[in-house]
Coordinates of C-alpha atoms in Angstrom, one line a residue:
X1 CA 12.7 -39.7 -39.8
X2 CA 14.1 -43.3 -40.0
X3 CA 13.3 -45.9 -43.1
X4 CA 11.8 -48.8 -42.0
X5 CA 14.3 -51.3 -43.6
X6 CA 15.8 -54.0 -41.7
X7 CA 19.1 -54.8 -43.4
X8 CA 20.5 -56.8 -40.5
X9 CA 19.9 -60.8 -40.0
X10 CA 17.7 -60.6 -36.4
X11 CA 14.7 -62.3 -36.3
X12 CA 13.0 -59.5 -34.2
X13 CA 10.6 -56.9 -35.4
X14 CA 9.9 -53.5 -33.0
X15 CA 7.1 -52.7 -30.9
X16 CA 4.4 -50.2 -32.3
X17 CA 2.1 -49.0 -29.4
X18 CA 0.7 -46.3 -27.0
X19 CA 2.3 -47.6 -24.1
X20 CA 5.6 -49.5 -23.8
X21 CA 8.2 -50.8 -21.5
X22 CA 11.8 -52.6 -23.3
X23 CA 14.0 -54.5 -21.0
X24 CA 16.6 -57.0 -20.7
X25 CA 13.9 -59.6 -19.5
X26 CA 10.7 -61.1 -20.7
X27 CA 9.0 -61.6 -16.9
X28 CA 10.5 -57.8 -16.0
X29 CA 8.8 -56.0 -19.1
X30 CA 5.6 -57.9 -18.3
X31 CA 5.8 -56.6 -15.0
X32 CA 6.1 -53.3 -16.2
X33 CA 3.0 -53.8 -18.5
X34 CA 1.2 -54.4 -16.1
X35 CA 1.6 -51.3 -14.4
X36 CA 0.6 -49.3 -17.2
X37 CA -2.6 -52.1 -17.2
X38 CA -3.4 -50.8 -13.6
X39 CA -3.2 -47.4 -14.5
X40 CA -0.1 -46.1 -13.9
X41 CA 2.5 -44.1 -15.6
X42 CA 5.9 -44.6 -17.7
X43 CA 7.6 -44.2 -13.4
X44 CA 5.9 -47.0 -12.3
X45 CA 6.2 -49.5 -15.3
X46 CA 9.8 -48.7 -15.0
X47 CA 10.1 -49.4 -11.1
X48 CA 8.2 -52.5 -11.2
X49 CA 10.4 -53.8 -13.9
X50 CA 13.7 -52.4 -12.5
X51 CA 12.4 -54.2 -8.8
X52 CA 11.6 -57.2 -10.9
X53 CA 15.0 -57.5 -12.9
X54 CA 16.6 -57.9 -9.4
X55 CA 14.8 -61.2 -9.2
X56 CA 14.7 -62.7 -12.5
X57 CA 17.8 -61.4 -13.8
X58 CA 20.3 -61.4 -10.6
X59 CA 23.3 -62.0 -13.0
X60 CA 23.4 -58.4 -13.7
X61 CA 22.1 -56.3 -10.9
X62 CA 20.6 -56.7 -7.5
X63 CA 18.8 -55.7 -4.7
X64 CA 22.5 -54.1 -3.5
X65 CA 23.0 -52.7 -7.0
X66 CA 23.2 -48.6 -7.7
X67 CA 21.2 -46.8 -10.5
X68 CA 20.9 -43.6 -12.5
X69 CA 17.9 -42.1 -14.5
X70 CA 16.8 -39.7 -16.9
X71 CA 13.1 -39.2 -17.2
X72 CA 11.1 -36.7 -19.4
X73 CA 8.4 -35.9 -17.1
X74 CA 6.0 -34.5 -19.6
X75 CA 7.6 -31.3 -20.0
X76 CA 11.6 -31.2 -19.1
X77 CA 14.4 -33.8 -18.1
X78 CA 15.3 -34.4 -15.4
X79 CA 18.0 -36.5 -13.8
X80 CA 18.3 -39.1 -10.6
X81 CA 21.8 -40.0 -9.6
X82 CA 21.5 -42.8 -6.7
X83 CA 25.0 -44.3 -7.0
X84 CA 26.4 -45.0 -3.8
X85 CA 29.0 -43.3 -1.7
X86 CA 32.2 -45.3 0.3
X87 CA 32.4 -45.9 3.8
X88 CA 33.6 -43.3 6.0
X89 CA 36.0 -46.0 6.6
X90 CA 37.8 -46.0 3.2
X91 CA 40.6 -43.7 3.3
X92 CA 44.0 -44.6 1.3
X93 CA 46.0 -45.8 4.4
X94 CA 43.2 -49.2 4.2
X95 CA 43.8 -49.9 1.2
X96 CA 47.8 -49.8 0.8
X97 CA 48.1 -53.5 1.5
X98 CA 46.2 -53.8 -2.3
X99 CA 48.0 -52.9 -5.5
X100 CA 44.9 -52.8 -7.5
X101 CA 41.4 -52.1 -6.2
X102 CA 40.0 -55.3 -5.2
X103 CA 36.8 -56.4 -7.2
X104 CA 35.4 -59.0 -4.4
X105 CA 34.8 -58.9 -0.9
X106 CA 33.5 -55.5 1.2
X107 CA 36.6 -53.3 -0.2
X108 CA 35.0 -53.7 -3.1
X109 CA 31.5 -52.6 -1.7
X110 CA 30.0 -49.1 -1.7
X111 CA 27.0 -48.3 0.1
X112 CA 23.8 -49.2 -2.6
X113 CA 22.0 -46.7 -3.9
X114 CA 19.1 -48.3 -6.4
X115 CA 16.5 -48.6 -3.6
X116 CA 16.9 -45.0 -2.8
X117 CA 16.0 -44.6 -6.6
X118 CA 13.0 -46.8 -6.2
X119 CA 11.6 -44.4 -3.0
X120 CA 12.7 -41.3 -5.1
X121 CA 11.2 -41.8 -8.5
X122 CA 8.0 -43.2 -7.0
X123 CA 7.5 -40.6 -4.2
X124 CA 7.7 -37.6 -7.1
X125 CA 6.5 -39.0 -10.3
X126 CA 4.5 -42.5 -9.4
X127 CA 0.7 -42.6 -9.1
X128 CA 0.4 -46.1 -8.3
X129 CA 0.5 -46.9 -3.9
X130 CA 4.5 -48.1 -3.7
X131 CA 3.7 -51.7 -2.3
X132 CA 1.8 -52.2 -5.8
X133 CA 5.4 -52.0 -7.6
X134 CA 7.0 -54.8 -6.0
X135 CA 4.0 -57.6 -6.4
X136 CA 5.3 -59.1 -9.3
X137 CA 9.4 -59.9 -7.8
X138 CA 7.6 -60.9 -4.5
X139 CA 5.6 -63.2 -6.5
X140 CA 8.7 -64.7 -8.7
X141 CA 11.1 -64.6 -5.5
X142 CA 8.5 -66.7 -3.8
X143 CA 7.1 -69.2 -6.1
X144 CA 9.8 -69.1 -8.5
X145 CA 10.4 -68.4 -12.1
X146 CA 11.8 -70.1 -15.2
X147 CA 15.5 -69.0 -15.7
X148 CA 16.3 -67.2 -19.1
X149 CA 18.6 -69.2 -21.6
X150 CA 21.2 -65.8 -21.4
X151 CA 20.8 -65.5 -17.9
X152 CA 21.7 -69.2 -17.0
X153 CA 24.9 -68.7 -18.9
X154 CA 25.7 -65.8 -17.2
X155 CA 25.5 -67.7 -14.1
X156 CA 27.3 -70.6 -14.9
X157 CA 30.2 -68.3 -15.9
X158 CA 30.1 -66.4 -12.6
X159 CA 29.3 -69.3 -10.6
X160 CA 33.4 -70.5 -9.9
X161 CA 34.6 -66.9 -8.9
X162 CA 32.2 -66.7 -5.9
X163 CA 33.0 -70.6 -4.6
X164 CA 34.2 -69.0 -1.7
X165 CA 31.3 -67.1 -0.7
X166 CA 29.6 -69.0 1.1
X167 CA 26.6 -67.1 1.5
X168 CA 26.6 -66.3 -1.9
X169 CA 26.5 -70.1 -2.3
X170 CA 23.9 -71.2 -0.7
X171 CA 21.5 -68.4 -1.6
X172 CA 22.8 -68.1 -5.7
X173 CA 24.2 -71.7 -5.9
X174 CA 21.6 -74.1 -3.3
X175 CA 22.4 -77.1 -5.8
X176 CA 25.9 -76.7 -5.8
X177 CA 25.5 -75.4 -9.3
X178 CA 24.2 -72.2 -11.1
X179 CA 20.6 -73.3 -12.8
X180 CA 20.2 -74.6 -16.1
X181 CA 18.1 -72.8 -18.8
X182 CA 14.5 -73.3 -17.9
X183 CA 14.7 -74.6 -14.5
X184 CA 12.6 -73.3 -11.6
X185 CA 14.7 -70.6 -9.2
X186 CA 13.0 -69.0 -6.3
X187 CA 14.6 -67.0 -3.3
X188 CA 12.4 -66.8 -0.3
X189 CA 14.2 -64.6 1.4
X190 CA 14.4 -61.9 -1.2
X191 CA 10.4 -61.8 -1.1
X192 CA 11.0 -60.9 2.4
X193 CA 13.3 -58.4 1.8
X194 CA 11.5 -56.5 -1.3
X195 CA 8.2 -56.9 1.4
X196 CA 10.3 -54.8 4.3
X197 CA 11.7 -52.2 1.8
X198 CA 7.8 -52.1 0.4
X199 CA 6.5 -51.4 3.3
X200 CA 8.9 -49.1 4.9
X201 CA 9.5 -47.0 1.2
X202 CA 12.6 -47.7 1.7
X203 CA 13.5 -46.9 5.3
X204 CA 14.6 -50.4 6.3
X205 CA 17.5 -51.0 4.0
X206 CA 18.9 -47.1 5.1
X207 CA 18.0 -46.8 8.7
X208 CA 16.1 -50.2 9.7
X209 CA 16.6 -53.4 10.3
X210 CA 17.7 -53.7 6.6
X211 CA 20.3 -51.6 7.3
X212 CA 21.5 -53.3 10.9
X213 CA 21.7 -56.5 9.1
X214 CA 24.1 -55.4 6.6
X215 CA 26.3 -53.4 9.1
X216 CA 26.1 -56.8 11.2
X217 CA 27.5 -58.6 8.5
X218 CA 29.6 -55.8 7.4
X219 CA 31.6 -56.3 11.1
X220 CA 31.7 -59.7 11.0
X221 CA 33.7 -59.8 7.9
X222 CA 36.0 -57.1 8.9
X223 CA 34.0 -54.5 6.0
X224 CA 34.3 -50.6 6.7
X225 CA 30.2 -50.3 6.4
X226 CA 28.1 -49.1 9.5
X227 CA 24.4 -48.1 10.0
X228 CA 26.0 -44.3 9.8
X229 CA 27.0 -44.9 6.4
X230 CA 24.3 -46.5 5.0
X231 CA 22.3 -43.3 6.9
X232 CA 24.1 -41.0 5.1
X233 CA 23.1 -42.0 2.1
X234 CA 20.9 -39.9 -0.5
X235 CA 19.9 -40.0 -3.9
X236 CA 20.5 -36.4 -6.3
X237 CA 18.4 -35.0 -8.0
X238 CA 20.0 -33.1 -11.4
X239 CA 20.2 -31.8 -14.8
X240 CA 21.7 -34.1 -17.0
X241 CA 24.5 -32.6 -19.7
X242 CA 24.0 -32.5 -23.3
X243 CA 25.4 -31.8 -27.0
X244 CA 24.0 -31.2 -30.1
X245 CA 24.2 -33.6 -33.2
X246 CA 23.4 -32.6 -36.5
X247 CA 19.8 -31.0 -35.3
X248 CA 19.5 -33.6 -32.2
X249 CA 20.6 -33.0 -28.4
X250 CA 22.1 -36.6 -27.0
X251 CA 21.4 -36.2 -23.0
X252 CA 23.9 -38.1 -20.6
X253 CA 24.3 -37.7 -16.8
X254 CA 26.6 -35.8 -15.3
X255 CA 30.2 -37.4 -13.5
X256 CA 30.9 -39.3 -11.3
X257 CA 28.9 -41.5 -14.5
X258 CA 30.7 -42.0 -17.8
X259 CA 28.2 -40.6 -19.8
X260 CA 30.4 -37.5 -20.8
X261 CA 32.4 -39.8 -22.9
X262 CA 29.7 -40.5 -25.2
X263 CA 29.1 -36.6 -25.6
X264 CA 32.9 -35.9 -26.1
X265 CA 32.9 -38.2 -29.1
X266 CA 29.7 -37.1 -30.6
X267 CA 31.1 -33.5 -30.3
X268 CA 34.3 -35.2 -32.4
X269 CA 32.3 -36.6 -35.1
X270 CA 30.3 -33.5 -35.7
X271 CA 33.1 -31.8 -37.8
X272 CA 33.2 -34.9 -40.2
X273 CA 30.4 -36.0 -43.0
X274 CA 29.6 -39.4 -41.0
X275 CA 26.5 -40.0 -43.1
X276 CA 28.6 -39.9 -46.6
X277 CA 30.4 -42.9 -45.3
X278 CA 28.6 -46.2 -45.8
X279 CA 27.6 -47.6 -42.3
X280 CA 29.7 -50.8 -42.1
X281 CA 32.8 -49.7 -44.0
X282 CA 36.2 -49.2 -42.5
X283 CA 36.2 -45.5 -42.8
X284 CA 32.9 -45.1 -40.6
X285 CA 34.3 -47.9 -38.0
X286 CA 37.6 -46.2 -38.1
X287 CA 36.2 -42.6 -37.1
X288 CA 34.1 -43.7 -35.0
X289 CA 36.8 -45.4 -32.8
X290 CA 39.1 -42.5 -33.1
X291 CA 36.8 -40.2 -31.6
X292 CA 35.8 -43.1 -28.9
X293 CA 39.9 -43.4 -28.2
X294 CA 39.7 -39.9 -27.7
X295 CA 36.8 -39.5 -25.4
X296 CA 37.8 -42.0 -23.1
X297 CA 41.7 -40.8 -22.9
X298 CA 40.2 -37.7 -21.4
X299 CA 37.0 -39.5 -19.3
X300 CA 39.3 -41.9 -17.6
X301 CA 41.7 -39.2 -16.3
X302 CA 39.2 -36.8 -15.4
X303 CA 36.1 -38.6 -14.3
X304 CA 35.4 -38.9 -10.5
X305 CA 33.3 -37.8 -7.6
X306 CA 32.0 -34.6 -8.8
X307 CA 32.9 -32.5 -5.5
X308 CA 36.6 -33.9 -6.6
X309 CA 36.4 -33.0 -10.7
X310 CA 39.4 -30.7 -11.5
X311 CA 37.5 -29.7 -14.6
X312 CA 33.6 -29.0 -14.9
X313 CA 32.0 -31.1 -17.9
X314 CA 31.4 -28.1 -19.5
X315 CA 34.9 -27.5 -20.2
X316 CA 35.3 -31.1 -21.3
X317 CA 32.6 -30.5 -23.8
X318 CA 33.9 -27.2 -24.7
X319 CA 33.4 -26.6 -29.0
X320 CA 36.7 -25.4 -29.9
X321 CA 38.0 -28.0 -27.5
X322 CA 36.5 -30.4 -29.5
X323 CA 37.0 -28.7 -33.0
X324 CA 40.8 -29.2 -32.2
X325 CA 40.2 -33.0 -30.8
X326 CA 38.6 -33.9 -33.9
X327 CA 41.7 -32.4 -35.6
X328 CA 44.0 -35.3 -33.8
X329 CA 41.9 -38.1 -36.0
X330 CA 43.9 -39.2 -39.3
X331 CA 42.0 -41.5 -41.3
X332 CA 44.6 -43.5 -42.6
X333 CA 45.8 -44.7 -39.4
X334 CA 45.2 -45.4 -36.1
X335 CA 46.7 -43.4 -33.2
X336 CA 47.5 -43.9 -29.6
X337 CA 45.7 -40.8 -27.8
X338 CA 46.4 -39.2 -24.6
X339 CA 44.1 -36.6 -22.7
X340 CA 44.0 -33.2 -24.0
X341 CA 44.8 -29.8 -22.0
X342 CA 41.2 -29.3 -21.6
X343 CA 40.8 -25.4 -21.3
X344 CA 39.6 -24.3 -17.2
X345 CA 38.6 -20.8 -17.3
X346 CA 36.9 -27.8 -15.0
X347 CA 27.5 -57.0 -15.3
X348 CA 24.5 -54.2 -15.6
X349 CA 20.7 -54.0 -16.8
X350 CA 18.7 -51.1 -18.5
X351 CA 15.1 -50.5 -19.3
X352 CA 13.1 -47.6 -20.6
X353 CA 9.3 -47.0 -20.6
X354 CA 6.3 -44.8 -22.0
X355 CA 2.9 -44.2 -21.3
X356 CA 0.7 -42.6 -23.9
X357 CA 0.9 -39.5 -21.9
X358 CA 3.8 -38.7 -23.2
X359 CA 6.3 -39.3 -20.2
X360 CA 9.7 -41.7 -21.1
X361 CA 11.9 -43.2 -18.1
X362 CA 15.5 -44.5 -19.3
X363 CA 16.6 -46.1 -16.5
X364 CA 19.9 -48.2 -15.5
X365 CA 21.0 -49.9 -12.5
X366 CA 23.8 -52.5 -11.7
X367 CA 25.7 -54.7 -9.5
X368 CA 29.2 -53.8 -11.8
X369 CA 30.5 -57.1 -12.3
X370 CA 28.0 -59.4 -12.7
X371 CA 26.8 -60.5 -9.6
X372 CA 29.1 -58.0 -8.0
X373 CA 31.2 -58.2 -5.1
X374 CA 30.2 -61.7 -4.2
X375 CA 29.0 -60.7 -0.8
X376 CA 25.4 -61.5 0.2
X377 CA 23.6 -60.0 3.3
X378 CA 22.8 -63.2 5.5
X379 CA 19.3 -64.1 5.1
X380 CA 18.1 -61.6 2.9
X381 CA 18.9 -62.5 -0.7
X382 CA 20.7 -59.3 -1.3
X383 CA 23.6 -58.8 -3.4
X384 CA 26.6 -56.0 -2.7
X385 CA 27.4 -54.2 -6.1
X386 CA 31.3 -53.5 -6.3
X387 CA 31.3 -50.3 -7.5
X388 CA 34.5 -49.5 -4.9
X389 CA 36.3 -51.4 -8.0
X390 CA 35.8 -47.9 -9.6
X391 CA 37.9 -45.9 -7.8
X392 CA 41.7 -46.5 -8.5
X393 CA 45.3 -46.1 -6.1
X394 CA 47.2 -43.9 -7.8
X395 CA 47.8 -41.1 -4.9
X396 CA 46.9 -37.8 -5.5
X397 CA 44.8 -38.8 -8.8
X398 CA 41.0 -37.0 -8.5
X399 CA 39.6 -40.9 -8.4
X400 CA 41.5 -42.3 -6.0
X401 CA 39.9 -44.0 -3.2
X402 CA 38.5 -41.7 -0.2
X403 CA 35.9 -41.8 2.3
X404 CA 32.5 -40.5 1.3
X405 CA 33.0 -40.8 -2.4
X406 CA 31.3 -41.8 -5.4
X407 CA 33.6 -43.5 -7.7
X408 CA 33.7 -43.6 -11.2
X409 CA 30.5 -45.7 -12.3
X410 CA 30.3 -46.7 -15.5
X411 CA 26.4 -47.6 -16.0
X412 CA 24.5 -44.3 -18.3
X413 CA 20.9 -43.9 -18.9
X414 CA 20.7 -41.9 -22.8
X415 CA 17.8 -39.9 -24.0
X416 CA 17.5 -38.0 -27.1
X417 CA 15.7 -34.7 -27.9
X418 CA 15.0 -32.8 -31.0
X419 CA 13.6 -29.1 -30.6
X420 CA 13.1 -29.1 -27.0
X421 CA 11.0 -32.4 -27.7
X422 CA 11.7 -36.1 -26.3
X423 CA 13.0 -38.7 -29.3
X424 CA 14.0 -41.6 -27.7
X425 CA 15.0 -43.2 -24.1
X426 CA 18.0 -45.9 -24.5
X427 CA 20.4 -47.8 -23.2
X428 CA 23.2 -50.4 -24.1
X429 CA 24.5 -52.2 -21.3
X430 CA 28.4 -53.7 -20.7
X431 CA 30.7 -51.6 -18.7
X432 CA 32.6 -49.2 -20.9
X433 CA 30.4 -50.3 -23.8
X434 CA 28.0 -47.8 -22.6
X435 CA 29.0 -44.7 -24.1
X436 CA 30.3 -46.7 -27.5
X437 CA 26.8 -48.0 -27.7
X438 CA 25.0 -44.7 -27.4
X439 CA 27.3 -42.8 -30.1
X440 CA 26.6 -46.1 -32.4
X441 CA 22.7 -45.9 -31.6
X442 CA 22.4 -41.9 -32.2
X443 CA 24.9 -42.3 -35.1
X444 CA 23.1 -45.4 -36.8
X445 CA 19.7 -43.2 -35.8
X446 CA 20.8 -39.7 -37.3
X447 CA 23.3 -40.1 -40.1
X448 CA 22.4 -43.6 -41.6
X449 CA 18.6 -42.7 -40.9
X450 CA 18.1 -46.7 -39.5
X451 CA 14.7 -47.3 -37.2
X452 CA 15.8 -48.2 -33.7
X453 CA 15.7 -52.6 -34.5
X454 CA 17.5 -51.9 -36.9
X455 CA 19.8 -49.6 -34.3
X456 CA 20.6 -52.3 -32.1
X457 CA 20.5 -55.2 -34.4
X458 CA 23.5 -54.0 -36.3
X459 CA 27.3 -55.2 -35.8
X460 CA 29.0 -53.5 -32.7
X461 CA 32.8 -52.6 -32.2
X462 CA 34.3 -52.0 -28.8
X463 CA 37.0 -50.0 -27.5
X464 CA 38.8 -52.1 -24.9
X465 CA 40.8 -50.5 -22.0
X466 CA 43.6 -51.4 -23.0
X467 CA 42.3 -49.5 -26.3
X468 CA 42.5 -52.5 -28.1
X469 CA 39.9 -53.0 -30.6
X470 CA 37.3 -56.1 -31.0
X471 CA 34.2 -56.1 -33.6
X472 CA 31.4 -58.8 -34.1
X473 CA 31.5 -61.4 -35.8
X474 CA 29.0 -60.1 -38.5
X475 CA 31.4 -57.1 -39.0
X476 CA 33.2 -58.2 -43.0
X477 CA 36.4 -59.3 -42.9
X478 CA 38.1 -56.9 -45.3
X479 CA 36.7 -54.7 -43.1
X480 CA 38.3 -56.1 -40.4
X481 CA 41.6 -56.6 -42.1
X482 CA 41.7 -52.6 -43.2
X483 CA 41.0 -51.7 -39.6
X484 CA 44.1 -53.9 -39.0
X485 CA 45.9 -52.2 -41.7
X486 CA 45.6 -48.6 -40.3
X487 CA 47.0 -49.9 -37.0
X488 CA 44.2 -51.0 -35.0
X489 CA 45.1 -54.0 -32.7
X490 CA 42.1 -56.1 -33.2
X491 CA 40.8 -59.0 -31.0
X492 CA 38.4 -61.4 -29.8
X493 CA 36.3 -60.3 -27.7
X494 CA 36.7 -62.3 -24.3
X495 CA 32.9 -62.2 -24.1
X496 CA 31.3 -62.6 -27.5
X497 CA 27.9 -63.3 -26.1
X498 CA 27.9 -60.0 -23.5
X499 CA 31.5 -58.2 -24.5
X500 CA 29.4 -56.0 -27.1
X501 CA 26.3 -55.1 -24.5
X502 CA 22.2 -55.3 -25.0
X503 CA 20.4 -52.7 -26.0
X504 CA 16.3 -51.1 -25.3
X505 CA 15.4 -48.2 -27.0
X506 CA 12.0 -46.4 -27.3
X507 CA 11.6 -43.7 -30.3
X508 CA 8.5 -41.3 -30.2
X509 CA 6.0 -41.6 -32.8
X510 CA 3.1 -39.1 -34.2
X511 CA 0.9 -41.3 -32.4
X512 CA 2.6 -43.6 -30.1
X513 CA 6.5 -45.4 -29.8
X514 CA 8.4 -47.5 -31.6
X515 CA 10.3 -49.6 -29.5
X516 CA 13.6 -52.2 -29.8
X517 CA 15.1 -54.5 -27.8
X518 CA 18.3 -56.3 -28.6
X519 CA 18.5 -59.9 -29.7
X520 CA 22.0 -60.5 -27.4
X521 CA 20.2 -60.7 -24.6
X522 CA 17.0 -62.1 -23.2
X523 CA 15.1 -58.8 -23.8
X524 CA 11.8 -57.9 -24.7
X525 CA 9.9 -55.0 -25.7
X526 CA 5.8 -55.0 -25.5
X527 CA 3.5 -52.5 -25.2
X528 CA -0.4 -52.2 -25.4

């Protein structure tokens, strides 16, 4: 069990209660609340504040975003993959003209797969009537809502990339500017939009005149979309992958999602004594970045569609794979890694909830990049994700663009178990800050025995992709200049207010949760 110290200088305490919902937004975890308030379950807290989020919190996902989820329904996990797929129109030959993937426009645009989540979740696991879910985003899309202090910085960051947007303008931007901190927003037409997907469950943005409306505008912008594509689309159920730490089981989803990386470095850091190093020293920094180097040399290579993987994630995760992984790591100095032969014989928001019945959603959905591709459906408030930007160019490599495809997506639900038994739902949002933020959660959790505030409130390091290194400013600066010293190339981070991610997590309890949420965003975690 964790200590309940709080070594670390946030000013926030956890969340003790029978029923809770963490998020990356105050009016979203409300709106969750009061779900569990109506009488419904962990499902449909978590759907009214994911549906909510796309209101209140557009600088990070969307209507037009994609999700994944892990959910312990009472008994077992379970796993919901609704990333989207490319157009039919996407082949290789369309995309020679680019020498990178393009991260605006509808190249960058696969079809969206977070509504299909919405319908999914509900329609198995949801007691409350559909409809119910969205009253609270219809209600802030129509009569507006106070912007966040985090969020409106967001925005003004984003705003100049999408000047030439125009739709994007005048739905995002209608003063010519992105809104200040506690200024009234409200989108009318995205209370129209969340009404037609409530009361189709769904069948409007896939096959109705949701889905018309973004093939229209698809066409007139020369994008590959159609009405077949966004037909075609389906959300998977599965069985998320796993390892075991040290008497836990850390539970990721399976490719095309990053998740694997977190469970490749966990496997790493097994074979060392992680605990007998003090948490903030540069011997616990430094191994824990090794193994993260390592993980994401064979991720990035390997990671793809899953009908395209050239090895199964259980031969990634394979122990004396690892064993010999972890056998790469010097502690003196810092190494450039490349994949292994791995043996064959194969801008983002997260929230988690749970109901005193005992069932825990950790649920994450995203537009990528902010607000995404920068296109928005005329009329309708919604915003394209570009997850396309996850697929690469490099002929013949198992990512590279294709039609029908789910690219490489970096957003990862977590969940821990002990014994066959749920621990904790989490998340830390931040593009490939995910997996380093679940190994630094479970690590913090298990070997340093911290509660989950004190979990996310402690300093972060990032691997960049460039495998550069960048740490908060909190982080000592001898430790810092010893990272250095054993060869680490460290550097600002280019986002010190998002670079290192948010975090929600929710640990069981004999008798109810404990629950965190990160002081580098706008979250919230409350409970009843």
């Amino acid at each position: 069990m964790f200590t309940w110290d709080f070594p670390y200088p946030s000013q926030r305490m956890p969340v003790l209660a029978k029923n809770v919902v963490a998020t990356s937004q105050p009016l979203a975890a409300q709106a969750g609340l009061s779900m569990l308030a109506k009488g419904g379950n962990a499902v449909d807290a978590g759907l009214a504040a994911a549906i909510t989020l796309t209101v209140v919190e557009p600088t990070s996902n969307g209507i037009g975003s994609d999700a994944f989820a892990i959910l312990w329904d009472g008994q077992r996990l379970v796993g919901l993959n609704a990333s989207g797929r490319s157009p039919a129109g996407w082949t290789p030959e369309r995309y020679a003209k680019y020498k990178t993937m393009p991260l605006h426009g509808w190249d960058a645009v696969s079809v969206p797969g977070c509504v299909s989540a919405w319908v999914a979740l509900s329609r198995r696991y949801g007691k409350l009537p559909f409809e119910a879910l969205f009253e609270p985003a219809i209600r802030y899309a129509r009569e507006s809502y106070m912007v966040s202090p985090i969020t409106a910085i967001s925005w003004a960051r984003q705003a100049p990339s999408f000047k030439s947007f125009s739709e994007f303008c005048w739905t995002f931007l209608p003063k010519d500017r992105a809104p200040f901190p506690g200024e009234r927003f409200y989108c009318p037409q995205q209370a129209e939009t969340l009404e037609d997907i409530a009361a189709t469950k769904g069948e409007s943005f896939y096959r109705g005149a949701l889905a018309e409306r973004i093939a229209l505008a698809s066409r007139s912008d020369e994008g590959a979309m159609t009405e077949e594509d966004l037909a075609a689309h389906k959300a998977d159920w599965t069985d998320p992958i796993g390892i075991d730490y040290r008497g836990y089981r850390l539970h990721e989803m399976p490719p095309n999602g990053q998740g694997i990386a977190a469970l490749i470095a966990l496997g790493i850091l097994r074979h060392f004594d992680v605990a007998a190093l003090p948490p903030e020293s540069a011997d616990s920094l430094h191994l824990q970045i090794e193994a993260m180097k390592l993980a994401f040399a064979d991720t990035w290579l390997n990671v793809c569609d899953p009908g395209m993987m050239r090895v199964t994630p259980a031969q990634m995760l394979d122990d004396a794979y690892l064993e010999s992984r972890a056998k790469a790591i010097d502690m003196k100095r810092a190494q450039h890694h490349e994949p292994g032969e791995i043996p064959r014989g194969g801008g983002t928001v997260y929230l988690t909830a749970a109901d005193e019945r005992g069932m825990m959603l950790s649920l994450i959905q995203s537009n990528y990049m902010g607000f995404g591709s920068g296109v928005v459906v005329p009329g309708t408030g919604i915003s394209l994700q570009n997850r396309g930007a996850g697929f690469g160019l490099e002929r013949g490599h198992a990512n590279e663009v294709g039609p029908r495809k789910r690219p490489f997506n970096t957003i990862i639900p977590g969940f821990l178990t002990r014994d066959g038994e749920p621990v904790m739902s989490f998340g830390v949002m931040g593009g490939n800050m995910q997996p380093q933020g679940h190994i630094q959660m479970v690590t913090r959790l298990v070997d340093y025995k911290q509660n989950p505030q004190a979990c996310t409130d402690a300093p972060r390091w990032i691997v960049n992709h460039d495998f550069s290194v960048s740490v908060e400013e909190s982080v000592p600066a001898s430790v810092k200049e010893e990272l250095a010293r054993r060869g680490h190339r460290i550097v600002p981070s280019d986002r010190p207010m998002f670079g290192f991610g948010g975090a929600q997590l929710i640990h069981t309890l004999e008798d109810g949760y404990c629950a965190a949420s990160d002081h580098r965003k706008d979250g919230c975690a409350i409970g009843f």
